[in-house]
Amino acid sequence: MKTAIKICGLTTAQTLDAALDGGADFVGAVVFAKSPRHLAPEAAARLFERARGRAKIVAVTVDPDDGLLEEIARVLRPDFIQLHGAETPARAEQVRAVTGAGVIKALPIRHGDDFFAADEWDYHADHLMFDAKPPEGSVLPGGVGHSFDWTLLADRAFRHDWFLAGGLNPDNVAEALRITGAPMVDVSSGVESAPGVKDPDRIAAFIQNARRT
């Protein structure tokens, strides 16, 4: 079964095209002002329209209010809203109702106990995303290049296909997939030459190496 690939935090036509031409299944626009990858909804809509019908469009948010969600839904029209903050399962259902989009929920992982949240979220999200818990003091909930112990995912089963994220790059994605058996992978900083600056060659290499497993 082919591994599904999400390239997140795309901000330019060149790098979005690299993801699409490489066969990425999901492409992500970060709508979060504190992120170096932030795009306002209108800017994201102009850029990501070229992806429509070629890959699923994901709007990545952090504790978004209804006003922002309504704007994202109206302007960007994403296939999925990714929740990367302290949202609750009840809030996820509200997000789904407000936007009409599917829900991806990112869960921060450092220890085995961190998977307890997945038991409830598995019934409220279309896809779970297991991402490394950011270091203390970080203003970003993800996209910081940290990974967690991938063996924590060994022999775990979930209701829906799920994403492995956090610290992935072209050099380690094959090993990460071998250890975890992840059906889906997500990368952002691992295909960048500088924070927020995607590298088309690294995007292509990541996709190729993930597909080889």
XYZ file of C-alpha atoms in Angstrom:
213
model
C 0.000 0.000 0.000
C 1.406 3.368 -1.041
C 2.476 5.712 1.744
C 0.496 8.958 1.635
C 2.703 12.044 1.803
C 1.944 15.556 3.059
C 4.286 18.452 2.381
C 3.403 21.219 4.804
C 4.130 24.923 5.098
C 4.451 25.630 1.377
C 4.663 29.329 0.521
C 5.807 29.617 -3.120
C 4.639 28.377 -6.489
C 8.008 26.726 -7.145
C 7.924 24.597 -4.004
C 4.230 23.803 -4.304
C 4.870 22.612 -7.855
C 7.761 20.469 -6.610
C 5.382 18.785 -4.168
C 2.667 18.319 -6.778
C 5.016 17.126 -9.513
C 6.555 14.671 -7.065
C 3.159 13.171 -6.340
C 2.406 14.511 -2.842
C -1.058 13.490 -1.689
C -1.582 16.440 0.688
C -0.207 19.991 0.611
C -0.419 22.274 3.610
C -0.881 26.014 4.033
C -0.017 27.274 7.511
C -2.465 29.927 8.687
C -0.800 30.889 11.972
C 0.848 34.298 12.325
C 3.660 33.139 14.636
C 4.935 30.642 12.095
C 7.670 31.540 9.579
C 5.490 29.662 7.059
C 2.356 31.741 7.686
C 0.082 32.692 4.812
C -3.061 34.752 5.217
C -6.142 32.978 3.835
C -6.323 35.098 0.681
C -2.633 34.560 -0.119
C -3.010 30.859 0.550
C -6.037 30.706 -1.741
C -4.167 32.334 -4.631
C -1.239 29.958 -4.275
C -3.038 26.701 -3.548
C -5.680 26.949 -6.255
C -3.114 25.307 -8.549
C -3.230 22.237 -6.274
C -6.969 21.721 -6.427
C -7.789 18.345 -7.901
C -4.155 17.246 -7.758
C -3.676 16.925 -3.991
C -5.747 17.446 -0.868
C -5.413 20.995 0.451
C -4.883 21.313 4.203
C -5.198 24.527 6.208
C -2.982 24.218 9.281
C -4.287 26.186 12.253
C -3.618 26.621 15.963
C -6.682 27.167 18.175
C -8.543 29.048 15.421
C -11.638 31.069 16.288
C -14.834 30.846 14.273
C -14.078 34.032 12.375
C -10.807 32.695 11.043
C -12.357 29.322 10.259
C -15.167 30.947 8.312
C -12.650 33.004 6.329
C -10.510 29.955 5.588
C -13.553 27.968 4.474
C -14.874 30.765 2.266
C -11.593 31.869 0.696
C -9.247 28.866 0.685
C -11.874 26.077 0.591
C -9.548 23.414 2.022
C -10.245 19.710 2.052
C -9.011 19.476 5.644
C -8.455 21.706 8.642
C -5.443 20.631 10.681
C -5.771 21.450 14.381
C -2.379 21.915 15.966
C -3.244 23.548 19.272
C -5.101 22.722 22.490
C -8.413 22.039 20.757
C -10.821 19.538 22.295
C -12.759 16.822 20.467
C -15.916 18.886 20.948
C -14.190 21.821 19.282
C -13.211 19.587 16.382
C -16.862 18.820 15.746
C -17.581 22.564 15.728
C -14.707 23.091 13.268
C -16.178 20.455 10.993
C -19.612 22.110 11.173
C -18.262 25.621 10.535
C -15.998 24.710 7.603
C -17.466 21.590 6.047
C -13.907 20.270 5.859
C -12.381 17.122 7.266
C -10.310 17.295 10.451
C -6.698 16.320 11.057
C -5.660 16.521 14.704
C -1.990 16.782 15.653
C -1.099 15.195 18.992
C 2.239 16.021 20.625
C 4.226 12.952 21.652
C 7.213 12.532 23.962
C 6.315 9.501 26.098
C 4.018 6.515 25.745
C 1.436 8.125 28.036
C 0.956 10.865 25.435
C -0.962 8.379 23.287
C -3.852 8.280 25.788
C -5.386 11.318 24.055
C -5.565 9.339 20.821
C -8.186 7.010 22.287
C -10.814 9.764 22.321
C -9.572 11.736 19.347
C -9.717 8.658 17.132
C -13.510 9.061 17.047
C -13.505 12.776 16.191
C -10.751 13.230 13.604
C -10.484 11.883 10.076
C -6.746 11.475 10.615
C -4.526 11.706 13.664
C -1.032 13.163 13.362
C 1.619 12.120 15.846
C 4.153 14.921 16.106
C 7.071 15.486 18.439
C 6.257 17.552 21.506
C 8.078 20.880 21.042
C 10.829 21.932 23.435
C 9.948 24.000 26.495
C 9.383 27.662 25.662
C 8.733 27.128 21.964
C 6.058 29.423 20.498
C 5.443 26.900 17.719
C 3.506 23.678 18.304
C 5.309 21.939 15.443
C 7.655 22.440 12.520
C 10.719 22.695 14.767
C 12.618 19.673 13.453
C 12.328 17.487 16.550
C 11.393 13.806 16.472
C 10.187 11.392 19.143
C 10.974 7.741 19.808
C 9.378 6.052 16.805
C 9.311 2.677 18.523
C 6.499 4.061 20.701
C 4.226 3.525 17.687
C 5.114 -0.128 17.236
C 2.065 -2.402 17.335
C -0.410 0.441 17.882
C -3.628 0.419 15.862
C -6.050 3.256 15.137
C -9.435 3.546 13.477
C -8.202 5.660 10.572
C -4.985 6.106 8.646
C -2.629 8.366 10.600
C 0.321 10.642 9.976
C 3.812 10.386 11.400
C 5.387 13.831 11.777
C 8.215 15.530 13.609
C 11.859 15.574 12.582
C 11.374 13.714 9.321
C 13.680 14.481 6.405
C 14.856 12.819 3.181
C 17.591 10.919 5.024
C 15.471 9.324 7.765
C 11.979 8.924 6.333
C 12.590 5.387 5.058
C 13.838 4.266 8.472
C 10.921 5.997 10.204
C 8.490 4.135 7.984
C 10.263 0.828 8.572
C 9.997 1.242 12.349
C 6.469 2.634 12.600
C 4.647 1.261 9.574
C 3.027 4.695 9.288
C 0.460 4.846 6.481
C 1.017 8.599 6.100
C 3.914 11.001 6.681
C 4.093 14.765 7.106
C 7.164 16.951 6.633
C 7.835 20.664 6.939
C 11.186 21.833 8.322
C 12.893 18.665 7.077
C 12.643 19.858 3.483
C 13.814 23.415 4.149
C 17.129 25.188 3.576
C 16.256 27.764 6.275
C 13.243 28.234 8.573
C 10.231 28.717 6.330
C 12.240 28.343 3.104
C 11.354 25.109 1.294
C 13.905 23.469 -0.997
C 12.449 21.877 -4.167
C 15.260 19.300 -4.345
C 14.707 18.217 -0.740
C 10.963 17.945 -1.377
C 11.604 15.682 -4.372
C 14.100 13.568 -2.425
C 11.728 13.180 0.522
C 8.901 11.964 -1.685
C 11.170 9.566 -3.586
C 12.622 8.071 -0.401
C 9.211 7.702 1.231
C 7.844 5.980 -1.864
C 10.689 3.456 -1.943
C 9.635 1.849 1.332
